[in-house]
Coordinates of C-alpha atoms and ligand atoms in Angstrom, one line a residue:
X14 CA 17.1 119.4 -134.7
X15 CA 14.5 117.7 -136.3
X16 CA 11.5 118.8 -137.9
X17 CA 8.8 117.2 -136.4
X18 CA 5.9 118.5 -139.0
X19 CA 8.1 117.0 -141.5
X20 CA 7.0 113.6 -143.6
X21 CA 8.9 110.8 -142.1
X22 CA 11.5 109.1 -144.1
X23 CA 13.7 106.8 -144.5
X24 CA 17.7 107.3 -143.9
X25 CA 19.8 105.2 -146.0
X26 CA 23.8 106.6 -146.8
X27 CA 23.1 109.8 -145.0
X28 CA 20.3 111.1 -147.3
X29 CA 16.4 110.7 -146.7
X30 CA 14.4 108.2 -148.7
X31 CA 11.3 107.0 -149.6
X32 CA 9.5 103.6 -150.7
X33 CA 6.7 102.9 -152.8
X34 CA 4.7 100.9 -149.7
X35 CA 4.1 103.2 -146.7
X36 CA 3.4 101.9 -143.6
X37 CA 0.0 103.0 -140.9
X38 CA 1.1 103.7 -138.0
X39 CA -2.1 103.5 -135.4
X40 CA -2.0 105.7 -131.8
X41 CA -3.0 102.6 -129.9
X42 CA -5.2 105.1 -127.4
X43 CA -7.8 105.9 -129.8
X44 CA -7.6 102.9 -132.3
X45 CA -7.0 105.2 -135.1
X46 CA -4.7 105.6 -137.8
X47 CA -2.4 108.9 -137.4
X48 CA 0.6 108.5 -139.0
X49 CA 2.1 107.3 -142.5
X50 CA 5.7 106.7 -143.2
X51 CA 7.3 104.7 -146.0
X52 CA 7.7 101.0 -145.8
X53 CA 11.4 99.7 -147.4
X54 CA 11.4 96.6 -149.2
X55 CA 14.4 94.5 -150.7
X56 CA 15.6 97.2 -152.9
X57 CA 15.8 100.0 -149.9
X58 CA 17.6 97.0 -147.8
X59 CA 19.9 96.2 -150.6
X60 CA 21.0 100.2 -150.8
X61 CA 21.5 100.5 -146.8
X62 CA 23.6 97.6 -146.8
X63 CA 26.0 98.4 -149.8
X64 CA 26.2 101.8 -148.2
X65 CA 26.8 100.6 -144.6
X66 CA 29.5 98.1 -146.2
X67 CA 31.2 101.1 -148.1
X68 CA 30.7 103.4 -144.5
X69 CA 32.4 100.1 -142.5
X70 CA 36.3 100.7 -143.4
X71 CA 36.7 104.3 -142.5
X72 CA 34.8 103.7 -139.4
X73 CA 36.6 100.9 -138.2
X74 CA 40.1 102.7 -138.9
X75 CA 38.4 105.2 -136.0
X76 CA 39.7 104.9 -132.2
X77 CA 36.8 103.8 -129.6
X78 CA 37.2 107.7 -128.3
X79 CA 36.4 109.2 -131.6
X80 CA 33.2 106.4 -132.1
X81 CA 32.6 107.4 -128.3
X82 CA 32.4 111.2 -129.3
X83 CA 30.1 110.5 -132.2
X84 CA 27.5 108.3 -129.6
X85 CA 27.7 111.5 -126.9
X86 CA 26.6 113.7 -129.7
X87 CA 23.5 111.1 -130.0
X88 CA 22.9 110.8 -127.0
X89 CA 23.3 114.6 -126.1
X90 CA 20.9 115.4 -129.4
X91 CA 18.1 113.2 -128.0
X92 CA 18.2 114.9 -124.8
X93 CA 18.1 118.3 -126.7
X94 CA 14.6 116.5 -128.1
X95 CA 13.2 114.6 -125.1
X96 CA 10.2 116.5 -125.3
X97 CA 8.6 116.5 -128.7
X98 CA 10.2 112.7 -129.0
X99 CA 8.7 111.4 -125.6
X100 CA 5.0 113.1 -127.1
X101 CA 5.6 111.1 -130.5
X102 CA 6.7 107.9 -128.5
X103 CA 3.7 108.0 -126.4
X104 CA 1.3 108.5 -129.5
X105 CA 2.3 105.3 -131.4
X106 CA 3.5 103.3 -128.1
X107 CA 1.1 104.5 -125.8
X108 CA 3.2 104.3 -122.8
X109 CA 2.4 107.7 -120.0
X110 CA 4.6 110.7 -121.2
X111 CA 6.8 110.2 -118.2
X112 CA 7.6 106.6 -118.8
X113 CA 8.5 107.9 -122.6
X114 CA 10.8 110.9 -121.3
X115 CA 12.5 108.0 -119.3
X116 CA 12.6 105.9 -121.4
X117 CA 15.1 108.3 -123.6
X118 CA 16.6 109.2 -120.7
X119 CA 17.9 105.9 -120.3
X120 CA 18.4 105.8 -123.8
X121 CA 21.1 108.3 -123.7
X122 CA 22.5 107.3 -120.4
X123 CA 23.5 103.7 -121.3
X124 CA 25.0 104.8 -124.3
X125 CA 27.5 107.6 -123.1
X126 CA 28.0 104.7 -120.2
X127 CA 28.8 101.9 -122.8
X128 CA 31.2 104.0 -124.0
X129 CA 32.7 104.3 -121.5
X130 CA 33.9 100.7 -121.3
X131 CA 37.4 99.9 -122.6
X132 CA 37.9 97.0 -125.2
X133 CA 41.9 96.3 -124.8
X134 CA 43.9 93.9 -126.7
X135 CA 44.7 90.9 -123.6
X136 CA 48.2 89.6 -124.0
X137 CA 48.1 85.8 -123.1
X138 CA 52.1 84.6 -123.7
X139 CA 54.9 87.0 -123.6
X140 CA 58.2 84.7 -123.2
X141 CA 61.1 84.0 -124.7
X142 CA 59.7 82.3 -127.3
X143 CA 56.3 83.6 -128.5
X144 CA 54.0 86.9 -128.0
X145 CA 50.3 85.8 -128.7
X146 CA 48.0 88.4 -128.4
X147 CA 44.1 88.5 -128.5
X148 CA 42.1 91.1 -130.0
X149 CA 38.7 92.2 -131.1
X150 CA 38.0 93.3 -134.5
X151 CA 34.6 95.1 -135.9
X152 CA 32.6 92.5 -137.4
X153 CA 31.1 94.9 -140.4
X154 CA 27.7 95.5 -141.0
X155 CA 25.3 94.5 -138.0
X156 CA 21.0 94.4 -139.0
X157 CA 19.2 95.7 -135.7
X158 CA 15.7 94.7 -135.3
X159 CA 13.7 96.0 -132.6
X160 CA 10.1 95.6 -131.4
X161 CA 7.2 97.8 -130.4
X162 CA 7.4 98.0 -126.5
X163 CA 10.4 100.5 -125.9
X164 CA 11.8 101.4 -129.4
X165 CA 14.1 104.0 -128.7
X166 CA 16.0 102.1 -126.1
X167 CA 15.8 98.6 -127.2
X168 CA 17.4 100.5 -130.8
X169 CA 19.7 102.7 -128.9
X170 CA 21.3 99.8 -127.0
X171 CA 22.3 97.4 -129.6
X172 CA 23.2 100.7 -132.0
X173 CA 25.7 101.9 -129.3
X174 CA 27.4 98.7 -128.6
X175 CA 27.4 98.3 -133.0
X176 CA 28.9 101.7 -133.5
X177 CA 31.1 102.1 -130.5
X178 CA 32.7 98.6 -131.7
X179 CA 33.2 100.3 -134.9
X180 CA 30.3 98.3 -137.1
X181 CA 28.0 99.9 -139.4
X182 CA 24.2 99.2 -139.5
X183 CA 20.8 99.1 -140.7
X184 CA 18.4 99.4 -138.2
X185 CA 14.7 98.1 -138.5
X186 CA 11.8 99.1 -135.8
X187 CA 8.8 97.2 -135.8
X188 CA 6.0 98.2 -138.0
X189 CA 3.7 99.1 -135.3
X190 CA 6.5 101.6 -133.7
X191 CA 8.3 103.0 -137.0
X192 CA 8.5 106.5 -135.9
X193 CA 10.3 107.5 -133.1
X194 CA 13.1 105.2 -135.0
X195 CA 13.0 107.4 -138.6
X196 CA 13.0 110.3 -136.8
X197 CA 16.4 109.2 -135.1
X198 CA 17.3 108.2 -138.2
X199 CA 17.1 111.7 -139.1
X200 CA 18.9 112.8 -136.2
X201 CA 22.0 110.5 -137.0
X202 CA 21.9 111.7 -140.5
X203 CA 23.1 115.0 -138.9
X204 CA 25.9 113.3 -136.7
X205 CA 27.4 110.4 -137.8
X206 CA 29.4 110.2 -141.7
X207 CA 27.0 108.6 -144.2
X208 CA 26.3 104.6 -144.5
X209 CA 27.4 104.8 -140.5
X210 CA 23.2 104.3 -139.9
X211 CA 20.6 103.2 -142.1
X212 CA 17.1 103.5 -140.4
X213 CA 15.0 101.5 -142.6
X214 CA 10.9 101.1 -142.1
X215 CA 9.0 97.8 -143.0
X216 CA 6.7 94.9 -142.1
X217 CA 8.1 91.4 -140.6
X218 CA 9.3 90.7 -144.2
X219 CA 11.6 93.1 -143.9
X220 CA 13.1 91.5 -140.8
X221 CA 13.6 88.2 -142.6
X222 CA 15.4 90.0 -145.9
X223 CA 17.8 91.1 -143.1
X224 CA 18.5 87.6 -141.5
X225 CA 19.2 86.5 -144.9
X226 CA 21.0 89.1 -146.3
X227 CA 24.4 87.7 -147.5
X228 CA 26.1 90.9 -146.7
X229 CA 24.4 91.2 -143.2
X230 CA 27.3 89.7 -140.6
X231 CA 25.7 90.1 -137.3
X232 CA 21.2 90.1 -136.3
X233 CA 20.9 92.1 -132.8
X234 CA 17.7 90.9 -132.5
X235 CA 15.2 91.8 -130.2
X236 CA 11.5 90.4 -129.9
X237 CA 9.6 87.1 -129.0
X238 CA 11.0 84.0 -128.6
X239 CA 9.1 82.4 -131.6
X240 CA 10.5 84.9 -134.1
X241 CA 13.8 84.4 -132.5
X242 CA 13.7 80.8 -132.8
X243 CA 12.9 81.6 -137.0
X244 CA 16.0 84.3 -136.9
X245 CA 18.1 82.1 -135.9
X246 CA 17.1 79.6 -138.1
X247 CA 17.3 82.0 -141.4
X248 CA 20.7 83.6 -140.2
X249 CA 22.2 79.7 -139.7
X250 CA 22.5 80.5 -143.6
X251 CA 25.5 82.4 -143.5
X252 CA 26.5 81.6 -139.9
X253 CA 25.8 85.3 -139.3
X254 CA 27.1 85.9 -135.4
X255 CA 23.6 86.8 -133.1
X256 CA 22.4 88.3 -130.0
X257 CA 19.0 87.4 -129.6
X258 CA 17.0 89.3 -126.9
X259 CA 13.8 87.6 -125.9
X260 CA 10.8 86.8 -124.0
X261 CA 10.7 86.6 -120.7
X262 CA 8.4 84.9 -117.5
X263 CA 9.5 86.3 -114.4
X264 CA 9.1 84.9 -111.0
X265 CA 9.2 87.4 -108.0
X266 CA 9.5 85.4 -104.7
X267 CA 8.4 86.9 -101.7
X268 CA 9.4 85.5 -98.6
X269 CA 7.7 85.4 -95.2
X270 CA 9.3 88.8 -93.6
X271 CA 8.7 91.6 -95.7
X272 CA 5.9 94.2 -95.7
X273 CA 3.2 93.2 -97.7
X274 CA 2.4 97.0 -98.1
X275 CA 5.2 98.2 -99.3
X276 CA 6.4 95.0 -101.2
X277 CA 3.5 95.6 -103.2
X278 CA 3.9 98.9 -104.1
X279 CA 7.1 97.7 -105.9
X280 CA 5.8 94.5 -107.4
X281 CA 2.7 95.8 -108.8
X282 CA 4.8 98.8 -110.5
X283 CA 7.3 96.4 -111.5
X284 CA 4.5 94.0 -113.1
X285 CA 2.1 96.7 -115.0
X286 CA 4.8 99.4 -116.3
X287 CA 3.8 100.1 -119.9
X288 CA 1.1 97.9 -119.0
X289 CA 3.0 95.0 -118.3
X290 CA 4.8 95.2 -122.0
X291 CA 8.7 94.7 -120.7
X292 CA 10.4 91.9 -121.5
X293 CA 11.6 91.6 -117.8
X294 CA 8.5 92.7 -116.6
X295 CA 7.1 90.4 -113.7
X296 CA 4.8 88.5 -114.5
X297 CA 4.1 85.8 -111.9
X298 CA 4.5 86.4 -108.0
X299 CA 5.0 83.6 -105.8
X300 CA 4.5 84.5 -102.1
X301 CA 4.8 82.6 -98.7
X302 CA 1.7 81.8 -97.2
X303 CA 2.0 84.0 -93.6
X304 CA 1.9 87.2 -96.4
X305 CA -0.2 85.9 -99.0
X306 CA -3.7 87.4 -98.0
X307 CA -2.2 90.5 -96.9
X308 CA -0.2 91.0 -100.7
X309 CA -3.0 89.9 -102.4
X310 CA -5.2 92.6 -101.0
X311 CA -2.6 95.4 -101.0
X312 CA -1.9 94.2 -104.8
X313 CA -5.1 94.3 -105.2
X314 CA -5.6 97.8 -104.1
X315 CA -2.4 98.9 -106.3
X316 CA -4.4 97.7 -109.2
X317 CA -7.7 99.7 -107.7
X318 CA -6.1 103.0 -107.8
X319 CA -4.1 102.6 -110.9
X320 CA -5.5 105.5 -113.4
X321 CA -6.1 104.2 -117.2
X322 CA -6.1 106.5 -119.8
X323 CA -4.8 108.1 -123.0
X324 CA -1.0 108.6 -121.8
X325 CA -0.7 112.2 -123.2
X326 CA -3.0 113.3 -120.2
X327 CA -0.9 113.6 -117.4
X328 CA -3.6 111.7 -115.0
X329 CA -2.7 108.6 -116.4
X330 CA -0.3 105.8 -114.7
X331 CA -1.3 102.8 -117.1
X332 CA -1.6 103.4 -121.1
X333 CA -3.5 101.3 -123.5
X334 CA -2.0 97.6 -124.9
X335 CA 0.3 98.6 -128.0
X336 CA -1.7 97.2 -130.5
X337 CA -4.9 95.3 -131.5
X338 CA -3.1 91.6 -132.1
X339 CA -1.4 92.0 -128.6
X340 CA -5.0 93.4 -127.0
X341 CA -6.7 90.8 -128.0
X342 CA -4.0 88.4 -126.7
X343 CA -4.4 89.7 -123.5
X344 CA -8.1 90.0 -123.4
X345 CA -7.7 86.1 -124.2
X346 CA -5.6 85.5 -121.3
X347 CA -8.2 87.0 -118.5
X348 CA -11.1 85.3 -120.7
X349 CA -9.1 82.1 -119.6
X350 CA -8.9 82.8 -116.1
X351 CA -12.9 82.6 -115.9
X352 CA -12.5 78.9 -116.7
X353 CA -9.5 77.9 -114.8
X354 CA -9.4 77.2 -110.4
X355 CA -8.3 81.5 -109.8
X356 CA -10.2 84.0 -107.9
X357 CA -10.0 87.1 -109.9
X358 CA -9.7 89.5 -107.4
X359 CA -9.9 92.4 -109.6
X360 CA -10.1 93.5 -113.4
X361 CA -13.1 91.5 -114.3
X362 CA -14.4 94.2 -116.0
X363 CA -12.7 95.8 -118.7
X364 CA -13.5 99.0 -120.8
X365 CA -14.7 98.5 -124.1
X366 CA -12.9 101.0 -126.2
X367 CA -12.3 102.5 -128.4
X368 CA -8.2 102.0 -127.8
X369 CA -6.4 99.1 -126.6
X370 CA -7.2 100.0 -122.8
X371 CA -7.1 96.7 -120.4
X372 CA -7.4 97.9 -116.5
X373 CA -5.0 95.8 -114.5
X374 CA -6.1 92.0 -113.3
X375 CA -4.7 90.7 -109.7
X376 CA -5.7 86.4 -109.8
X377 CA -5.0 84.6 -106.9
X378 CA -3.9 80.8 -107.9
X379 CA -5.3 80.2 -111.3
X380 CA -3.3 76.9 -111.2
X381 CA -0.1 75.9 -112.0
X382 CA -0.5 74.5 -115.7
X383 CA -2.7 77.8 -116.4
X384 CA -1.4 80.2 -119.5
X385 CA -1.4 82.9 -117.2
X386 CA 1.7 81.0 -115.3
X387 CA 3.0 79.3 -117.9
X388 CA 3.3 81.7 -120.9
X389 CA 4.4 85.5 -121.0
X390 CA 0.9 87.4 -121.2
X391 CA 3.0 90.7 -121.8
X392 CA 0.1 92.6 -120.2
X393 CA -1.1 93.9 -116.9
X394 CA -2.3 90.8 -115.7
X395 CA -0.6 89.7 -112.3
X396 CA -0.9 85.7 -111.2
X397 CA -0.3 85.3 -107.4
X398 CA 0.3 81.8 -106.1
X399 CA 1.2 80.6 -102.6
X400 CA 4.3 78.5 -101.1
X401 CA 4.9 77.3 -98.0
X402 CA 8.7 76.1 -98.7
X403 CA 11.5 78.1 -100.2
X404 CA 12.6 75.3 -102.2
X405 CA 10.0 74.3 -103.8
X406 CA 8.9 78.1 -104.7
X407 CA 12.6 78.1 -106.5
X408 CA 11.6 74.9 -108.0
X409 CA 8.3 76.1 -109.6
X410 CA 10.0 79.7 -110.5
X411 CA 12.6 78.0 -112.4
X412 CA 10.1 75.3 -114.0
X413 CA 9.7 77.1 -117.7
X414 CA 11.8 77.6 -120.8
X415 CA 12.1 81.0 -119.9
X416 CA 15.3 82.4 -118.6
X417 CA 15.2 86.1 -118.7
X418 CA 15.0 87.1 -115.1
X419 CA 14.2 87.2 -111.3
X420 CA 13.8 88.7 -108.3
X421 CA 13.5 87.6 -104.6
X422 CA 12.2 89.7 -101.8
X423 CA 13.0 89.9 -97.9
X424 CA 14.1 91.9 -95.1
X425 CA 16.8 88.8 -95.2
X426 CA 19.1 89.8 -98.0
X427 CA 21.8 87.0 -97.0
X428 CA 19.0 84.4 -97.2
X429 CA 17.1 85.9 -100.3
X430 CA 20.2 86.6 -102.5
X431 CA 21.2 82.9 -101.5
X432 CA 18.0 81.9 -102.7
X433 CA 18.0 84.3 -106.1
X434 CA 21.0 83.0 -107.0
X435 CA 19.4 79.6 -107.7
X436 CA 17.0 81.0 -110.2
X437 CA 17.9 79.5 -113.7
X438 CA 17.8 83.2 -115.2
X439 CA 20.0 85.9 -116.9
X440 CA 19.9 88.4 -113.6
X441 CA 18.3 87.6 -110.3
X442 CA 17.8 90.8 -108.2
X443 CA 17.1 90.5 -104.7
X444 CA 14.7 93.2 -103.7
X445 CA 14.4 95.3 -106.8
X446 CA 13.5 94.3 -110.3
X447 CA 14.2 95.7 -113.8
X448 CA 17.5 97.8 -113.5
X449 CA 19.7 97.5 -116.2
X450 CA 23.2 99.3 -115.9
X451 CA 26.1 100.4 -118.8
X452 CA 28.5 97.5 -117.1
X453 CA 26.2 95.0 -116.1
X454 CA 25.1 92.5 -118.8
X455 CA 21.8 91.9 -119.4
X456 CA 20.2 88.9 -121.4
X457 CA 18.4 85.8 -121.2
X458 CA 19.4 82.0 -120.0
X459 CA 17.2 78.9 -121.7
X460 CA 14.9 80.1 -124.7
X461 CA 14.8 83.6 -123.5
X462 CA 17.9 84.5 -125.6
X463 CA 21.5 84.6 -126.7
X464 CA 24.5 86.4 -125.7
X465 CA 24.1 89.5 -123.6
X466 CA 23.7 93.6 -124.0
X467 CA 25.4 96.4 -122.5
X468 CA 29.0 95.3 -120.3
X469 CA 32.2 94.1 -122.0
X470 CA 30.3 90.7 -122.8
X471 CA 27.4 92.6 -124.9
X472 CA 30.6 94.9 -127.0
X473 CA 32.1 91.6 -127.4
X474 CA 29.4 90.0 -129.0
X475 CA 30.1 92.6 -131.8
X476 CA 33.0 91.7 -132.0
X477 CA 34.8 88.6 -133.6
X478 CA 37.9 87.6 -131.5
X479 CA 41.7 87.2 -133.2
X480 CA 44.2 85.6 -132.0
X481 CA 47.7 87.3 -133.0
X482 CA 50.7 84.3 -132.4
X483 CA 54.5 85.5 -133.0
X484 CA 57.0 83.0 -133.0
X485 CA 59.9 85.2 -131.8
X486 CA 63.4 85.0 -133.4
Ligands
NAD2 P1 8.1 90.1 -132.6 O1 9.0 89.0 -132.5 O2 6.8 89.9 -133.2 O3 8.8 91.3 -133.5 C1 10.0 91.9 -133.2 C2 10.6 92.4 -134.5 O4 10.9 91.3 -135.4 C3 9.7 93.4 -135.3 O5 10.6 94.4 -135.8 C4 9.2 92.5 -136.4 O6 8.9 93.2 -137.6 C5 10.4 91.6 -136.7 N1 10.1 90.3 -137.3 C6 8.9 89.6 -137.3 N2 9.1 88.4 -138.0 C7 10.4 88.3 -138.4 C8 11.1 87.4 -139.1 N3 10.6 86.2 -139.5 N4 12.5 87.6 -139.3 C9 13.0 88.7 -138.8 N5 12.4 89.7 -138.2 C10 11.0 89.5 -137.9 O7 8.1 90.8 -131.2 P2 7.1 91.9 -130.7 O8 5.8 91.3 -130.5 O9 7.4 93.1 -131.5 O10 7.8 92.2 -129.2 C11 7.3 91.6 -128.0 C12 8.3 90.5 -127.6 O11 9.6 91.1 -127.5 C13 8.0 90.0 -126.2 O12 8.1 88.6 -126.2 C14 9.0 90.6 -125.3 O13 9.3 89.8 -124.2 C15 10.2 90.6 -126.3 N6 11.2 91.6 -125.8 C16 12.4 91.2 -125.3 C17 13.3 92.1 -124.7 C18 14.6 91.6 -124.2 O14 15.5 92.5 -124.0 N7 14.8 90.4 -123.8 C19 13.0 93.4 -124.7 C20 11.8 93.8 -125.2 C21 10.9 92.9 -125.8

């Protein structure tokens, strides 16, 4: 159980600790400061690492089904918690209460289903002559660094697929989100032996100590693709092994048969939940002409009836922006729009505060070299352009650096899922968007990231591979 009156700290070999900086945590609803917790600096990170290193040989030497019993008790104690830690997660996230109790819902689900998953040595040669064998091995201490739009799942993913592999690690939220993560910090300090988890606080300097650290093997990493681009770039130092989860631009294409109604239902949900701040969010439709007024309007009307407010009150469907730096992004993005070729159909005007609250935007071609197409606004701002040929609405979908993911829409689903599968992206749905499963991988092609999460392939990137070779006789 934890105590949630208690002052937050930091978990490093099993005990709580502090730090001489603290960190302000701000409820992005009301703009205001609400929280403190303690904010680690190189000293804290040099402690969690020796510890993790000195946790890593005993908890190797465990089978998966022992590591897999110590993840169900996780996963089993956040449920026990869902309520109070859905109520904090909404205060410093700002997401509605439900999508926070889901949000740890999922949580625990795809870890207990990760583990799941069996990790078997494969034999490759078994003759007369030679037995050669190839295994996976833990790779030791892994740094997870997560950001501020879902931190209990986005740390609960990579911290299953590091445990259950039998790695140790210290895990870093991002400063605007610390606290959900310290308090399961304090949660694992119940469960798992000590050095197993090190939940450490701290500002973006923090994160780079960790890509550098010469005792750090692997960075699950998961943020934009700029910051990416520098962890990859610091961890090059010591070839430290990566899985880099990033950005994302997502094309939905809708084709000329569905329902505009109740295609827009999904799309606008699928575009605006947490107010548009998912990585595989949607964030530009493409639509065939013969249903383009008709989603525009019924996308607009979604966005109409769309309830924005503080989401500890249970009226609320869309929460504020997490933070100030991202609000203003966003605000910046539908100033743009005034300039550029698109009709905003709705959303011009936007509450002034206080909190980070943007009501949802639906634009109708804003033009295809706009930053509303081009770049991930990460907000609930929807860009709806028009095609008139499948190929070329492929063509323009697949026309970015990103490579996250997709979706195509139709009554059809032989001609849409022929047409998804052309998308240039990590997973392509076909009439859905957004679900994430135990045994599927998810991750980005192109820019959007590196290696994949959850499935064999994500344990394996935790892994390094060995090759055993026996010369018989
Ligand atoms: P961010 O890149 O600013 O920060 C992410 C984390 O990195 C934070 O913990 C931050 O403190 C840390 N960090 C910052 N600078 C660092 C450095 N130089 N070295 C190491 N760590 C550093 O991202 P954000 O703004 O917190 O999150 C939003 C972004 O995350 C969006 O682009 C979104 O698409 C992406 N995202 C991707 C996925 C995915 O699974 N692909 C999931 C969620 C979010």
């Amino acid at each position: 159980m934890i105590d949630f009156d208690a002052p937050y700290t930091l978990s490093i070999d099993g005990q709580a600790a502090s730090a001489e900086a603290q960190l302000a945590v701000i409820n992005p609803a009301t703009g205001a400061v609400f929280a403190r917790c303690p904010a680690a600096g190189s000293a804290e990170l040099d402690r969690a690492v020796q510890a993790a290193r000195r946790a890593f040989g005993a908890w190797r030497e465990l089978g998966f089904a022992e590591r897999a019993a110590y993840i169900g008790r996780l996963a089993q104690a956040i449920t026990a918690e869902v309520e109070p830690l859905a109520a904090l997660l909404t205060r410093e996230q700002g997401k509605p209460l439900q999508q926070s109790r889901e949000e740890i819902a999922r949580a625990a689900t795809l870890s207990v289903g990760m583990t799941a998953l069996q990790i078997t040595p494969q034999v490759l040669h078994d003759d007369a002559q030679r037995f050669i064998e190839l295994r996976y091995v833990a790779l030791g201490v892994v740094g997870i660094i997560t950001p501020w739009n879902a931190p209990i799942n986005l740390a609960i993913g990579p911290l299953t697929s590091a445990l259950y592999t039998g790695n140790c690690v210290v895990l870093k939220p991002s400063p605007f989100t610390p606290l959900c993560t310290l308090r399961l910090g304090e949660l694992m300090r119940a469960i798992f032996p000590p050095g197993v988890v090190n939940v450490l606080a701290g500002g973006d300097e923090l994160g780079a100590l960790m890509t550098a650290h010469p005792h750090i093997d692997k960075i699950s990493f998961t943020g934009s693709v700029a910051t990416g681009k520098k962890v990859m770039a610091s961890a090059a130092g010591t070839l430290k092994r990566l899985t880099l989860e990033l950005g994302g631009n997502d094309a939905a294409i809708v084709l000329d048969d569905v329902d505009p109604v109740a295609v827009a239902k999904k799309l606008f949900f699928a575009a605006t939940v947490n107010s548009g701040q998912v990585c595989m969010a949607i964030k530009r439709i493409y639509a065939h002409e013969s249903v383009y007024e008709a989603l525009c309007t019924a996308l607009t009307a979604e966005a109409q009836s769309a309830r924005l407010g503080n989401g500890l009150e249970a009226s609320s469907s869309l929460g504020p922006i997490q933070n100030q730096r991202q609000y203003q992004r966003v605000r910046e993005f539908i100033a743009d729009l005034a300039q550029g070729p698109g009709t905003v159909l709705t959303g011009r005007e936007q509450p002034e505060g206080p909190g980070y609250f943007v009501a949802p935007v639906v634009v109708a071609e804003p033009g295809e070299h706009s930053r509303i197409v081009c770049e991930e606004q990460f907000g609930p701002v929807i860009p709806v352009m028009k095609f008139s040929d499948e190929q070329d609405a492929v063509r323009r979908a697949n026309d970015t650096r990103f490579g996250l993911s997709g979706s195509v829409w139709s009554k059809d689903v032989a001609r849409a899922t022929a047409l998804a599968a052309q998308l240039e992206v990590g997973t392509a749905w076909v009439n859905q968007h957004r679900l994430t499963m135990a045994d599927v991988p998810f991750g980005g092609a192109k820019e959007s990231g590196l290696g994949r999460t959850y499935s064999l392939l994500g344990l394996q990137g935790y892994m390094e591979p060995r090759v055993v070779s026996v010369l018989k006789g």
